[in-house]
Short mmCIF file of C-alpha atoms in Angstrom, two decimals:
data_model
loop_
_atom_site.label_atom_id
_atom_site.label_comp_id
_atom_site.label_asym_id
_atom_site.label_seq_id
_atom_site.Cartn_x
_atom_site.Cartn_y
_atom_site.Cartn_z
CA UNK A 1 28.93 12.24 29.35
CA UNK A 2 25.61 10.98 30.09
CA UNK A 3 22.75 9.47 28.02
CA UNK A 4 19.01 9.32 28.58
CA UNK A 5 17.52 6.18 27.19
CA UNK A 6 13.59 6.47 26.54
CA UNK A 7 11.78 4.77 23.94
CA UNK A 8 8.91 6.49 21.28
CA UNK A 9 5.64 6.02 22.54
CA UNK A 10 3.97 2.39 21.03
CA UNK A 11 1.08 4.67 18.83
CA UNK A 12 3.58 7.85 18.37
CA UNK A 13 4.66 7.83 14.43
CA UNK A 14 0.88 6.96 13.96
CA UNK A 15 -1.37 9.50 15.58
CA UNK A 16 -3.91 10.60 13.00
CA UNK A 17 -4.42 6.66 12.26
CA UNK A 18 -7.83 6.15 14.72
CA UNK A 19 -9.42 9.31 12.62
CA UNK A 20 -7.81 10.11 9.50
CA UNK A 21 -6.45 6.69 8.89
CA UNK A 22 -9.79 5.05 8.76
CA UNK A 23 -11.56 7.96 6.96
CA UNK A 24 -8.35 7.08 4.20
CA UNK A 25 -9.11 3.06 4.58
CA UNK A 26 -12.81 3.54 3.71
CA UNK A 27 -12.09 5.74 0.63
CA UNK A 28 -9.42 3.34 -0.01
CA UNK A 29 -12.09 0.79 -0.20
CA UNK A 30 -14.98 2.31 -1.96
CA UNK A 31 -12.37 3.34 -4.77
CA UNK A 32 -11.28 -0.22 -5.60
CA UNK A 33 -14.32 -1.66 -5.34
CA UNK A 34 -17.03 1.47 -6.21
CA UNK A 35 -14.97 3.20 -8.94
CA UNK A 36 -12.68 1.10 -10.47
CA UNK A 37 -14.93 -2.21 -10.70
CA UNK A 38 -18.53 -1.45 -10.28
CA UNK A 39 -18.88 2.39 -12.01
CA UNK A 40 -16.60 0.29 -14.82
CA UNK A 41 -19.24 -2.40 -14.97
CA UNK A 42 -22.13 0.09 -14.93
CA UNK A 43 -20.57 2.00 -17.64
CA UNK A 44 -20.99 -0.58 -19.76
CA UNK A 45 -23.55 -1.00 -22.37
CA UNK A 46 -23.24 -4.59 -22.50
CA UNK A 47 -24.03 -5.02 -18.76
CA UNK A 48 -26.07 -1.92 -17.70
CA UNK A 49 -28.20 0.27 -19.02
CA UNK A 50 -27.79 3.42 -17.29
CA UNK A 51 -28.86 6.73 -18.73
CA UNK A 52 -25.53 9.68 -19.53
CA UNK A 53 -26.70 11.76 -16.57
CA UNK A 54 -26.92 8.70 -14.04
CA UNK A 55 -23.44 8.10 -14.76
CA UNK A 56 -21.92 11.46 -14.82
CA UNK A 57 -23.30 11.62 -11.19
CA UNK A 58 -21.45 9.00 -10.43
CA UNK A 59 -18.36 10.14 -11.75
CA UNK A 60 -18.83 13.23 -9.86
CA UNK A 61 -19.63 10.88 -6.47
CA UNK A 62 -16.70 9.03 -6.87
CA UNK A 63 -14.50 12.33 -7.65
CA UNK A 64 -15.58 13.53 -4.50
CA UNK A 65 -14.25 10.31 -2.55
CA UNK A 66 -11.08 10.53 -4.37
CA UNK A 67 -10.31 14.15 -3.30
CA UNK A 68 -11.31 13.15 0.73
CA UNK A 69 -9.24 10.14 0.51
CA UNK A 70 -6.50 11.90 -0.54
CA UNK A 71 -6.49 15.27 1.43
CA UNK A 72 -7.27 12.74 4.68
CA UNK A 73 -4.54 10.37 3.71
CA UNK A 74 -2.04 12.87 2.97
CA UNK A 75 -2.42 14.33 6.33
CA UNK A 76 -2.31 10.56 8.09
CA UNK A 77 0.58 9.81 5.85
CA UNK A 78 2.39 13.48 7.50
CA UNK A 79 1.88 12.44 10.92
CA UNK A 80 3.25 8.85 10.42
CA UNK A 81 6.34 10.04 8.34
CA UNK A 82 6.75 12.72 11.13
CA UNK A 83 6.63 10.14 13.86
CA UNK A 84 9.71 8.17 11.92
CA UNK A 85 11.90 11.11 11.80
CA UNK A 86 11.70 12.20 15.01
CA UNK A 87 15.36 12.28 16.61
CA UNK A 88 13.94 9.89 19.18
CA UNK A 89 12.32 7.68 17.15
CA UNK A 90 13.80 4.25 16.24
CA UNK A 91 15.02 4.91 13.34
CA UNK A 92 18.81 5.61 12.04
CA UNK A 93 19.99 9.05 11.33
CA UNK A 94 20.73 8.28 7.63
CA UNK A 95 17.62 6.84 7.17
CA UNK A 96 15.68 9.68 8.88
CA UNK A 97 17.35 11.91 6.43
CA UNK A 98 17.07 9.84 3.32
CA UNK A 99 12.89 9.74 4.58
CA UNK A 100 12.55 13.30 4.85
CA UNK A 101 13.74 13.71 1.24
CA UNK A 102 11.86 11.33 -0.28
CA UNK A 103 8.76 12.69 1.51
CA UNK A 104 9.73 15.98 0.84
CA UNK A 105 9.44 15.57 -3.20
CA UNK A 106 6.20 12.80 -2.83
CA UNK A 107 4.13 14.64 -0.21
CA UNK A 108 3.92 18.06 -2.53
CA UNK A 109 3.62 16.22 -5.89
CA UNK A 110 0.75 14.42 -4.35
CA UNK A 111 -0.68 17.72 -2.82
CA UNK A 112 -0.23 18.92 -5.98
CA UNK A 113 -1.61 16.21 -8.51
CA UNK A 114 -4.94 16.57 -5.78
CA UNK A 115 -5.79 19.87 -6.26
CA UNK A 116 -4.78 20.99 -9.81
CA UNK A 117 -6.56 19.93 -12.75
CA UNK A 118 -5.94 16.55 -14.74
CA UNK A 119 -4.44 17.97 -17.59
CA UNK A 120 -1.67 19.15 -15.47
CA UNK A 121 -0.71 15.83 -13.94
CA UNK A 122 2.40 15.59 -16.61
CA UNK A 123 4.10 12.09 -17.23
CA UNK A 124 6.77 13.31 -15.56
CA UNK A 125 4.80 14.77 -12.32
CA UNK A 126 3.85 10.93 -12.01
CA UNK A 127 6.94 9.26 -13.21
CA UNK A 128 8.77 11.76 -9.91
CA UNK A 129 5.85 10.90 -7.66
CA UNK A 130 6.57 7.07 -8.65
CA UNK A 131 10.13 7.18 -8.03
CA UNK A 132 9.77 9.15 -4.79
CA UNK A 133 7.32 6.61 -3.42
CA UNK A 134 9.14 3.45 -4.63
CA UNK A 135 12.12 4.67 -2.56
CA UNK A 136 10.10 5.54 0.51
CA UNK A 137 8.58 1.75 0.36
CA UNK A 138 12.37 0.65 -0.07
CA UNK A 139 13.84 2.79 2.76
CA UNK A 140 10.94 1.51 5.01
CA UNK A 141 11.21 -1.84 4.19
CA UNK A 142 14.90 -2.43 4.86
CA UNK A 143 14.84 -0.35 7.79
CA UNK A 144 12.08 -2.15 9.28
CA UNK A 145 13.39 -5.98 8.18
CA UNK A 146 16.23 -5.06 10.53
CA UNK A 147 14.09 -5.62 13.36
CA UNK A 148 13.77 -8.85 15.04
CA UNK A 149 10.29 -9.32 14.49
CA UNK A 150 7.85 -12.48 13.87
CA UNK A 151 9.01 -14.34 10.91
CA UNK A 152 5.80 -13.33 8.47
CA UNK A 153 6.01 -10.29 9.40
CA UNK A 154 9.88 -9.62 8.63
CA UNK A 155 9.04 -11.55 5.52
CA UNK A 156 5.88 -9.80 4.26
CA UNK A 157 8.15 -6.60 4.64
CA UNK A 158 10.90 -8.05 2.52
CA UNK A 159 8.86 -8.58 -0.70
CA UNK A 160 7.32 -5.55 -0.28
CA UNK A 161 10.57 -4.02 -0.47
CA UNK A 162 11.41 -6.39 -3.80
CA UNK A 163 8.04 -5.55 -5.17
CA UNK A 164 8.28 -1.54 -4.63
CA UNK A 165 12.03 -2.32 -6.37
CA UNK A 166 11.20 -4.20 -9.46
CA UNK A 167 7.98 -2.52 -10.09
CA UNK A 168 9.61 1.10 -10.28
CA UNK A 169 12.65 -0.47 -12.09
CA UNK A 170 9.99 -2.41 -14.62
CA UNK A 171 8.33 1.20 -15.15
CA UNK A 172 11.64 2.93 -16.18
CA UNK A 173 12.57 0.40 -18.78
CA UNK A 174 9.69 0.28 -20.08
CA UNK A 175 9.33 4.29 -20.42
CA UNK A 176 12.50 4.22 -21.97
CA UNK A 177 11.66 1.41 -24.63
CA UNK A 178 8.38 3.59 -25.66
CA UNK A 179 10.46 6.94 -25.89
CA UNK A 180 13.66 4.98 -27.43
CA UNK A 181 11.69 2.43 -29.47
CA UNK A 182 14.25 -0.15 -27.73
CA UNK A 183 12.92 -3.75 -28.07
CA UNK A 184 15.65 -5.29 -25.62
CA UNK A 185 14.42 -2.54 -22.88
CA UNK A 186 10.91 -3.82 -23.08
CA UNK A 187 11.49 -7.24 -22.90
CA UNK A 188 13.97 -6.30 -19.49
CA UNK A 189 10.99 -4.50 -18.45
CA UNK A 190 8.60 -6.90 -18.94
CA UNK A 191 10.58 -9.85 -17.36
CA UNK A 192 11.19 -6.95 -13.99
CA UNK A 193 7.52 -6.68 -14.04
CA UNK A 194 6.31 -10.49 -13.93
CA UNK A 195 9.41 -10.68 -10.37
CA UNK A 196 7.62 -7.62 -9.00
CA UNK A 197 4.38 -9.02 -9.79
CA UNK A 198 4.88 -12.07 -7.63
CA UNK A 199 6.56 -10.50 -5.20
CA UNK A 200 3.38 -8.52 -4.43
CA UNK A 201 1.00 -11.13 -4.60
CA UNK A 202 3.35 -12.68 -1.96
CA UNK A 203 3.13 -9.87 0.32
CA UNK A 204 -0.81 -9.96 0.11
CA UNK A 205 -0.77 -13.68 1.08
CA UNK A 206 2.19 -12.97 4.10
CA UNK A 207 0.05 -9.92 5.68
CA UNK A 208 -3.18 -12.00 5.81
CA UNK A 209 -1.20 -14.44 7.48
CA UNK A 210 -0.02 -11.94 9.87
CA UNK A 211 -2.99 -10.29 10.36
CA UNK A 212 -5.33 -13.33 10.98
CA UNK A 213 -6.71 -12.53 14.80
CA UNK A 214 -4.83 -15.62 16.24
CA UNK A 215 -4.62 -13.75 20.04
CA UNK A 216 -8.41 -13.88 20.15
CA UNK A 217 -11.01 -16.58 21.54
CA UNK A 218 -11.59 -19.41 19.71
CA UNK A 219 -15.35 -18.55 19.09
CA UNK A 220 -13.87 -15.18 18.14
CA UNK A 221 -11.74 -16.74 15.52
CA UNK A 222 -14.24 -19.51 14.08
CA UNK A 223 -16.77 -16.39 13.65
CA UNK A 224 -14.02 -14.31 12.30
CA UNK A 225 -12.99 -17.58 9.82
CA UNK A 226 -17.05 -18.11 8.71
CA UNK A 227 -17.13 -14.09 8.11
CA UNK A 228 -14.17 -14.28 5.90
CA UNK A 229 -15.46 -17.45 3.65
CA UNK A 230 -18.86 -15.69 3.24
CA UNK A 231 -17.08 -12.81 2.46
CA UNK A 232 -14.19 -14.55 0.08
CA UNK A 233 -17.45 -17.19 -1.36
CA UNK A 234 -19.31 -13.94 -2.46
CA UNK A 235 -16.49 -12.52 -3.88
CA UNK A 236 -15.87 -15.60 -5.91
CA UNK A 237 -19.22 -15.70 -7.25
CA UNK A 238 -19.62 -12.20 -8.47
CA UNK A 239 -15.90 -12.51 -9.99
CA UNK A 240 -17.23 -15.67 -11.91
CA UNK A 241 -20.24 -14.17 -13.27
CA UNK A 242 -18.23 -11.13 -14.28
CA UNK A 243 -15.75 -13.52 -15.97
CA UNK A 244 -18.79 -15.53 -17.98
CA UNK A 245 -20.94 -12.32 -18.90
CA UNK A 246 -18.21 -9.40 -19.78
CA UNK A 247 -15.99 -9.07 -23.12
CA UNK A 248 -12.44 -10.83 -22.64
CA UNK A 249 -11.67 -6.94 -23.34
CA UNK A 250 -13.61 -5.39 -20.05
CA UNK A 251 -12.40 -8.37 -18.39
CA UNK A 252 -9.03 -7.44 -18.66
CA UNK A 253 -9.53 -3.78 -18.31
CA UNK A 254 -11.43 -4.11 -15.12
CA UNK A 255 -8.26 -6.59 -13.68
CA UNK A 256 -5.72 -4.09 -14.34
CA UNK A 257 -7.37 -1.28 -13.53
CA UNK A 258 -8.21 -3.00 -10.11
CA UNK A 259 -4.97 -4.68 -9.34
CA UNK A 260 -2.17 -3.33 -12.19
CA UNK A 261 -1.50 -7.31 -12.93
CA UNK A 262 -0.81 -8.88 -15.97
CA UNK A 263 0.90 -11.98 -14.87
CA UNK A 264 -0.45 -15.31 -16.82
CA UNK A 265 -3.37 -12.94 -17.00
CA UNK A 266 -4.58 -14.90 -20.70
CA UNK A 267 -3.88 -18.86 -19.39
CA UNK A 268 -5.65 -17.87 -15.78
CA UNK A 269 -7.85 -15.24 -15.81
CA UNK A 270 -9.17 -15.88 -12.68
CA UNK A 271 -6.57 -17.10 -10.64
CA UNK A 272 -5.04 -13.57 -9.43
CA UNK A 273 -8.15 -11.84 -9.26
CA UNK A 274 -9.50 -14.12 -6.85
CA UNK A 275 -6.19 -14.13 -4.70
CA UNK A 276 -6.42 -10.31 -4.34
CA UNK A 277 -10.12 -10.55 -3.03
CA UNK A 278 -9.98 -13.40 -1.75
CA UNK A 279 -6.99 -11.32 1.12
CA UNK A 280 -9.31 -8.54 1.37
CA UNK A 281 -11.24 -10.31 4.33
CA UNK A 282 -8.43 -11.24 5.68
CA UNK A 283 -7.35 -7.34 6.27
CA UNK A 284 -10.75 -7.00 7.60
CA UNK A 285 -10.42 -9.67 9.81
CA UNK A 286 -7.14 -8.26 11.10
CA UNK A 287 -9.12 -5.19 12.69
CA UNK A 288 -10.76 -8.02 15.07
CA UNK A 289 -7.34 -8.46 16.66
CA UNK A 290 -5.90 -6.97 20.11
CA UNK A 291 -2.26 -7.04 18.65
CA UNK A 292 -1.73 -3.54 17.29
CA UNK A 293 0.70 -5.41 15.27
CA UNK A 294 -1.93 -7.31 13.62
CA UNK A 295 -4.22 -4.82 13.46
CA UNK A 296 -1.52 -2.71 11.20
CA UNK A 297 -0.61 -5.28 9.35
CA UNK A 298 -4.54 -5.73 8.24
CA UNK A 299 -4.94 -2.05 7.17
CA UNK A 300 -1.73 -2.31 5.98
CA UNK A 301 -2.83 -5.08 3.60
CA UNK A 302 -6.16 -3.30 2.50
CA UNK A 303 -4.17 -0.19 1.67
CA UNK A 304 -2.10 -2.47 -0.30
CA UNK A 305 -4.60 -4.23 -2.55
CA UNK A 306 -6.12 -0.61 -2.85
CA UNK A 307 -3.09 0.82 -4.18
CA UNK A 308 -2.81 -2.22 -6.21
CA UNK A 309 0.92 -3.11 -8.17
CA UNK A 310 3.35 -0.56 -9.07
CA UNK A 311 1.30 2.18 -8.64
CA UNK A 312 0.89 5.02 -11.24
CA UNK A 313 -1.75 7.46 -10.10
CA UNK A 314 -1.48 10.25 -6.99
CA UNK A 315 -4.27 8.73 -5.31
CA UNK A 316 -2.64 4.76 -5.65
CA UNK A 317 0.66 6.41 -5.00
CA UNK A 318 -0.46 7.34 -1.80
CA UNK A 319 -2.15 3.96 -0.78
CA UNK A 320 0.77 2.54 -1.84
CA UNK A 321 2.75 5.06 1.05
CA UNK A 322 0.26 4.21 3.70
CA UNK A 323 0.45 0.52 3.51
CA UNK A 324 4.26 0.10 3.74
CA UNK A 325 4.58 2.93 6.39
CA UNK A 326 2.05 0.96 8.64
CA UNK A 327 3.35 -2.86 7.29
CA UNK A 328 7.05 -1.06 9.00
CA UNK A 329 5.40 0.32 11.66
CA UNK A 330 4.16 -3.09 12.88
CA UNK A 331 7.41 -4.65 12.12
CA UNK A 332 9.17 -2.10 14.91
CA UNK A 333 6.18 -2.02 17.19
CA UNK A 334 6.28 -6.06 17.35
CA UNK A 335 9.99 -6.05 17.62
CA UNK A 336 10.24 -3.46 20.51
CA UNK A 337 7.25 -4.94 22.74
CA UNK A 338 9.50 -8.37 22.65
CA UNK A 339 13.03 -6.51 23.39
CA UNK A 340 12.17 -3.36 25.17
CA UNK A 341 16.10 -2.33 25.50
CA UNK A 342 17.92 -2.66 21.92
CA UNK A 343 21.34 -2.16 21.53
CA UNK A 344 21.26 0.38 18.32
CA UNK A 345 18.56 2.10 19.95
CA UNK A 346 21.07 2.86 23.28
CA UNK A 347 23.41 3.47 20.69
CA UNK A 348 21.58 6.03 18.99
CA UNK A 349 19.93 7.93 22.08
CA UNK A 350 23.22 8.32 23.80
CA UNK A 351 24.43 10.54 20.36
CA UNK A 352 21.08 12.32 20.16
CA UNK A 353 20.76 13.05 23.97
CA UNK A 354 24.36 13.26 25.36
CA UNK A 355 24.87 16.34 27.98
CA UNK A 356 27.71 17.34 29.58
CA UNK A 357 27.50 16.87 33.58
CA UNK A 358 28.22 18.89 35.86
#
């Protein structure tokens, strides 16, 4: 019996990234920040005084995005699932098949929730979508932490993995203490959302880390570091004006619907708001880098803080997908550019590819 060894190529489980990818990441972008924090402030009466037709246009606008970001994404999401379960990519068979049927029941239900109507998006289409993408970040994440990769980076994938956990496990309880009317479900619920809560703020403050352009210049890097404080300064300031000027009650709307936090939301309401933008630039910053590592690992965070905690719509759902799949996918890539010839990976080729000689 003989085996041939080859390895995937370094950009193969991510081929629709350079187009479809950043079509996704700018969508990605405009809805956190254009529909789910300024159309909210605009709406408004307090703060704006835009006419009803002014505002339906926007809803339309922003409708629009959603759809592109989500028939773009899904098809980026396709080719980077496909490029996992490959038989020669680096991946375990039981993982490969555990994958392909998770993505088999997300990718339609998102498809799906995209093109139907609202009103059909049932509780329980979501509730399957959120289970179905919970395990996909799970799978991901533990098959990536195997990898011997930069210490950040393995770690930034291992909360993710405990945040994706206790954030669907927080959204069953609680389901189940609203349908039940079971008081000791909530509370479980409640105490498995503040874990998962911190275990995603940790993974926003790990991927910056990772993604900061660190290969570069050091001009490169001090212009990249005054960028980000501009951009992290304005950020502040606008957050702090929205904080002094808006109802406690559209304050707190406009966090959650942004980020899906509630953590110590009512002693500091401005302490985890500010972390999440305050990590956007650093994503940004991440595209600066030569590392396709770190350049992952940036979009990855973006996607991230897009899809926001625990997840409950198609659209964050599928944010949600993109940003583990590439957070993994920089994990592997970093780990095989340092040990080109693995073990497992010999392993797993000479099962795959064995022929009989002659």
């Amino acid at each position: 019996m003989r085996a041939r060894v080859s390895q995937p190529p370094d950009e193969a489980p991510l081929r629709a990234l350079p187009t479809l990818g950043v079509l996704t990441l700018v969508c990605a972008l405009f809805d956190l920040i254009g529909r789910r924090l300024v159309v909210r402030v605009l709406s408004d009466r307090s703060l704006a005084t835009l006419s009803h037709d002014v505002l339906v246009d926007l809803g339309r606008g922003t409708q629009f995005v959603r759809n592109l970001a989500a028939f773009a994404g899904l098809v980026a999401l396709a080719s980077a699932l496909g490029g996992f379960l490959h038989p020669r990519a680096p991946v375990p068979t039981p993982q490969r098949v555990g994958l392909a049927g998770f993505a088999g029941v997300f990718l339609p239900t998102i498809f799906l929730s995209a093109v139907l109507p609202v009103e059909r998006t049932t509780p329980i289409v979501v509730l399957v979508a959120c289970g179905a993408s919970s395990f996909l970040a799970i799978l991901f994440a533990l098959g990536a932490v195997r990898w011997r990769g930069p210490v950040l980076l393995r770690a930034a994938v291992g909360v993710l993995a405990l945040a994706a956990f206790f954030g669907f496990a927080s959204t069953v309880f609680l389901v189940l203490a609203r349908l039940l009317l079971w008081d000791t479900g909530y509370s479980v619920g409640m105490s498995l959302r503040r874990v998962g809560e911190v275990a995603w703020l940790a993974t926003l403050v790990t991927s910056a880390l990772v993604a900061w352009p660190i290969d570069r210049s050091r001009r490169v890097q001090a212009g990249t570091a005054v960028a980000v404080a501009l951009a992290s300064g304005g950020a502040m300031v606008v957050l702090a004006a929205l904080f002094r000027r808006a109802s406690v009650e559209l304050y707190a709307d406009l966090v959650y619907g942004a980020t899906h936090l509630e953590l110590a939301l009512d002693s500091m309401p401005v302490a985890y708001p500010a972390l999440v933008l305050a990590s956007l630039p650093f994503g940004l910053a991440g595209l600066a880098s030569g590392d396709a590592g770190r350049r992952f690992a940036g979009v990855a965070l973006l996607f991230l803080a897009a899809g926001g905690f625990s997840p409950s719509t198609p659209l964050t759902l599928l944010f949600q997908a993109l940003g583990v799949v590439l957070l993994a996918r920089a994990l592997v890539g970093e780990a095989m550019a340092n040990e080109p010839t693995l073990p497992s990976l010999r392993t797993l080729e000479a099962e795959l590819d064995a022929e009989p000689t002659a």
